[in-house]
Amino acid sequence: MEFRKVLALRGPNIWTNAPVLEAWVDLKDIDRPSNDFPGFSEKLMSWLPTMIEHRCSVGERGGFFQRLRDGTYPGHILEHVTLELQSLAGVEVGFGRARETSEKGVYRVVVAYQDEQFARKCLETAREMILAAIHNSPFDIKGEVDRLRDFAQEACLGPSTNAIVKAAKARGIPVRRLNSDSLVQMGYAAKLRRIQAAETDRTGAIAETIAQDKELTRTLLRAVGVPVPEGRPVTDADDAWAAACDIGVPVVVKPQDGNQGRGVATNLTTREQIVAAFQAALAESKNVVVEKFAPGHDYRILVVGGKVVAAARREPAQVHGDGLNTIKELIDLANLDPRRGEHHATVLSKIKLDAVSLAVLADQGYSPESVPPANTIVLIRRNGNLSTGGTAIDVTERVHPQVAARAVEAAQVIGLDIAGVDVVAMDISVPLEEQNAVIVEVNAAPGLRMHLQPSVGISRPVGEAIISSMFPDNDDGRIPIAAVTGTNGKTTTTRFIAHILRGKGLRVGMTCTDGIYVDSRRIDTGDCSGPKSARCILMNPAVEAAVFETARGGILREGLGFDRCDVAVVTNVGEGDHLGLNEIDTVEQLAKVKRCIVDVVPPDGASVLNANDPHCVAMEPYSAGKICYFALDGSNPVIVRHRHAGGQALFVRDNHIIVAEGSHEEVFMSLDRVPLTHGGHVTFHVENTLAAIAATRAMKVPDDVIRARAESFAADMEKVPARFNVLTIHGATVIVDYGHNADALAALIPVISKFPHQSRTCVYSTAGDRRDCDMTRQGELLGEAFDRVILYEDHYLRGRTEGEIIRLFRSGVELGKRVRQIDEIRGADAAVEVALRSAKPGDLILVQADTVDETVGFIRRYVESIAPEPLLDDAMGAPTAPPSDDAAKPTSAIDTTASIAKV
């Protein structure tokens, strides 16, 4: 059983809207049903009897065991065992799938996860368990589950962070863990906040520094009238004893900057006790404090955002004698409580014997080997910290208002937005001043375990309180997000939507095949249409709205980079250029991948779909939000049906964009005012325009803003590089376009046919990971539409041998009836240069820019070399100069009655 690859689909994906691992598993010689392996099912059921709860496809308790007995394949078994191991280790998950691939014996096994690294560990353990059962080998199931549980407690979020994360999710606030520790982002971009355990991004470093210094804390609290114990720092054991004598015993000895109760000893009365406590405290910190011991109970009050939200009475670690067992044995028995663990991920911590606890036992006349009488309480520690084995009793309802006020004052004077205030008092329901009670510490990043799962009392919603302090009511921490997918037109539509949104005064983050942009600033280059790029934008606190081109590859590799979008735009779904990869062999399968963005549209969102594309129309039932269709023709039957039901649509009539809802129609604007469409002649850009306008109207952009921005969005190399950019070079019309599949060519050729030019040349190639038939088909289209075809290869062979791409294209081109000349050239720049240098007035040249930056950059340099001061479009960034026959001049519109309309 070999794992070919294990993908972490961290966002919504083709399987579900939750994170999953997708393992590609080669079963090799065990690709047989379970009942082919003698004793296998019985052994697996004896190891994991709790899997009887797995209903499986049978639909009832014990369903999976029935499938085991009847015979099911190891890929399916791997799914169930991995899920069960996660649950046994304390991480509840339930979703799983196992599907055959087109390759015999290879399966895709999908399992949900909460923590990625832990799930990978469970997947590996599940494989070893299955192989052991098949080969009748021993397997230590208890030891493995214990190891997985320890791994989970180390890897997964702790109880404090997890409580805040759950509260955020319940509010619909997006959450993303940023590292292997507890640093978590909540919200997106301009709305994001961050936490680490019970600290927020508003928890100041100065406040934390003050809270760590017990002496400075006591000084500040005393200054605002908060009762604190008398005490001072000490330099050595003799000074500690001297301080105790000055203050008066009993005293407390503790590290000046310690935490979690480590090195703290209380109720000390003798020199020996104080000297030993000083050494224990010194092991935790170079600075030690001696304070007056205050009699009473140990209380923790949690202050969040200036309010007391929970309180607990902490009981120190202790055991109860039974007259039979030693203290060490009683501790071992107490540590068998499943709530106790080695990590802070468990409700309680294990009780440990250390120098402090040994001293506490000695004070009571005991050693670890002592057998205390029955019903005798033996203290193991004097402080009640949960981290040292203590327990907690909820007392939130008993806190006196004056006590709460002092706790809030203590947090405020330190400067903490979240604080754990430690109080020693006989009765928390009585004001501190009336019982000589004191506040002994104010803690940053307080643990929440005692409030979430107290040993006695009810759980308090402390996570919710923290989230409420970070996000006001009705604030879900989200920014407007539009996602765009499709076979062709994605990048142009993405850029158009971002351009319109900027007109609303928003700082817009955009990802596309050309890079990552924040407004007009390009912060990354290359193909950035995947989830990693989207997450970069959502981590940027300057971004106020986002538009994401969402390509097939990223969805299959890692899922979406966001959990939901306000608007999903699907431009079209065609055979494109990626069928035959990653088990996506049909257009229907490709449509399911692209549908992922529609799946995550919320009820108050919208899906913008191409009414001319049946695969887009089939997505309608999967959108929880409204549907807005677009098409060139308003008589499209899908639009007619949709409008009859009161739905929204955009279409073209008499070269005007019409916005319709039900029977109501409105002329939105003329296509003559949209330079991208070249007066409506470039039909695929008309469709992109309709999609962009529909999307931004759904995002509540005012119509007058949309119109104004549409009028300023031209098909130049700055706004939409290599998306039907039209130039004049050497008197020839040069069109630069990224279209690199048969569908794009089929849409592009009719537009080019509107040009009057008689001599037509094309420079063309594509990446090597396309199917043979796709390359041949594109060659056929080129051979029918162009007189001269210049084929080239560059560095993107992607597994092909040198010359193979050209050979496949040529086999198709040669079938064309129009083509008269075929050239083969190595290198994109060289191919473009051959075409441009042979250009003459009256020629039309299509340059297919398979690598946009490289091709556009070369054309810029070429133009500069032939015309020192040319008149160029905005993308060229050139000064104005008188046009000449050899200069490159922009063409802003297509004129079918003249050679080229000059600006």
Coordinates of N, CA, C and O in Angstrom, one line a residue, residues 237-238 240-241 244 249 251 253 265 268-280 355 359-360 362-363:
A237 N 19.0 33.4 49.7 CA 18.2 32.7 50.7 C 18.2 33.4 52.0 O 17.1 33.5 52.7
D238 N 19.3 34.0 52.4 CA 19.4 34.7 53.7 C 18.5 36.0 53.6 O 17.8 36.3 54.6
A240 N 15.9 36.3 51.8 CA 14.5 35.8 51.8 C 14.0 35.6 53.2 O 12.9 35.9 53.6
W241 N 14.9 35.0 54.0 CA 14.5 34.8 55.4 C 14.4 36.1 56.2 O 13.5 36.3 57.0
A244 N 11.1 37.6 55.3 CA 10.0 37.0 56.0 C 9.9 37.5 57.4 O 8.8 37.7 57.9
V249 N 5.8 36.0 59.3 CA 5.4 34.7 58.7 C 3.9 34.6 59.0 O 3.4 35.1 60.0
V251 N 4.7 33.3 54.9 CA 4.9 34.1 53.7 C 4.8 33.2 52.4 O 4.7 32.0 52.5
V253 N 6.9 32.5 48.7 CA 8.1 32.7 48.0 C 7.8 32.3 46.5 O 7.3 31.2 46.3
A265 N 5.7 28.7 46.3 CA 5.5 28.0 47.6 C 4.8 29.0 48.5 O 5.2 30.2 48.6
L268 N 4.6 29.6 54.2 CA 5.9 29.1 54.7 C 6.1 29.8 56.1 O 5.9 31.1 56.2
T269 N 6.6 29.1 57.0 CA 6.8 29.7 58.4 C 8.2 29.5 58.9 O 8.7 30.3 59.8
T270 N 9.0 28.5 58.4 CA 10.3 28.2 59.0 C 11.4 28.7 58.0 O 11.2 28.8 56.8
R271 N 12.6 28.9 58.6 CA 13.7 29.2 57.8 C 14.0 28.1 56.8 O 14.3 28.4 55.6
E272 N 13.9 26.9 57.2 CA 14.2 25.8 56.3 C 13.3 25.8 55.1 O 13.7 25.6 53.9
Q273 N 12.0 26.0 55.4 CA 11.0 26.1 54.3 C 11.3 27.2 53.3 O 11.2 27.0 52.1
I274 N 11.6 28.3 53.9 CA 11.9 29.5 53.0 C 13.1 29.3 52.2 O 13.2 29.7 51.0
V275 N 14.2 28.8 52.8 CA 15.4 28.6 52.0 C 15.2 27.6 50.9 O 15.6 27.8 49.7
A276 N 14.4 26.5 51.2 CA 14.1 25.5 50.1 C 13.2 26.1 49.0 O 13.5 25.9 47.8
A277 N 12.3 26.9 49.4 CA 11.4 27.6 48.5 C 12.2 28.6 47.6 O 11.9 28.7 46.4
F278 N 13.1 29.3 48.2 CA 13.9 30.2 47.5 C 14.7 29.5 46.4 O 14.8 30.0 45.2
Q279 N 15.3 28.4 46.7 CA 16.0 27.6 45.7 C 15.1 27.1 44.6 O 15.5 27.2 43.4
A280 N 13.9 26.7 44.9 CA 13.0 26.3 43.9 C 12.5 27.4 43.0 O 12.4 27.3 41.8
A355 N 10.4 19.3 43.5 CA 11.0 19.8 44.7 C 10.0 20.5 45.6 O 10.0 20.4 46.8
A359 N 8.6 19.3 49.3 CA 8.7 20.2 50.5 C 7.3 20.3 51.2 O 7.2 20.3 52.4
V360 N 6.3 20.4 50.3 CA 4.9 20.5 50.9 C 4.6 19.2 51.7 O 4.0 19.3 52.8
A362 N 6.8 17.2 53.1 CA 7.6 17.2 54.3 C 7.0 18.1 55.4 O 7.1 17.8 56.6
D363 N 6.4 19.2 55.0 CA 5.8 20.1 56.0 C 4.7 19.4 56.7 O 4.3 19.8 57.9

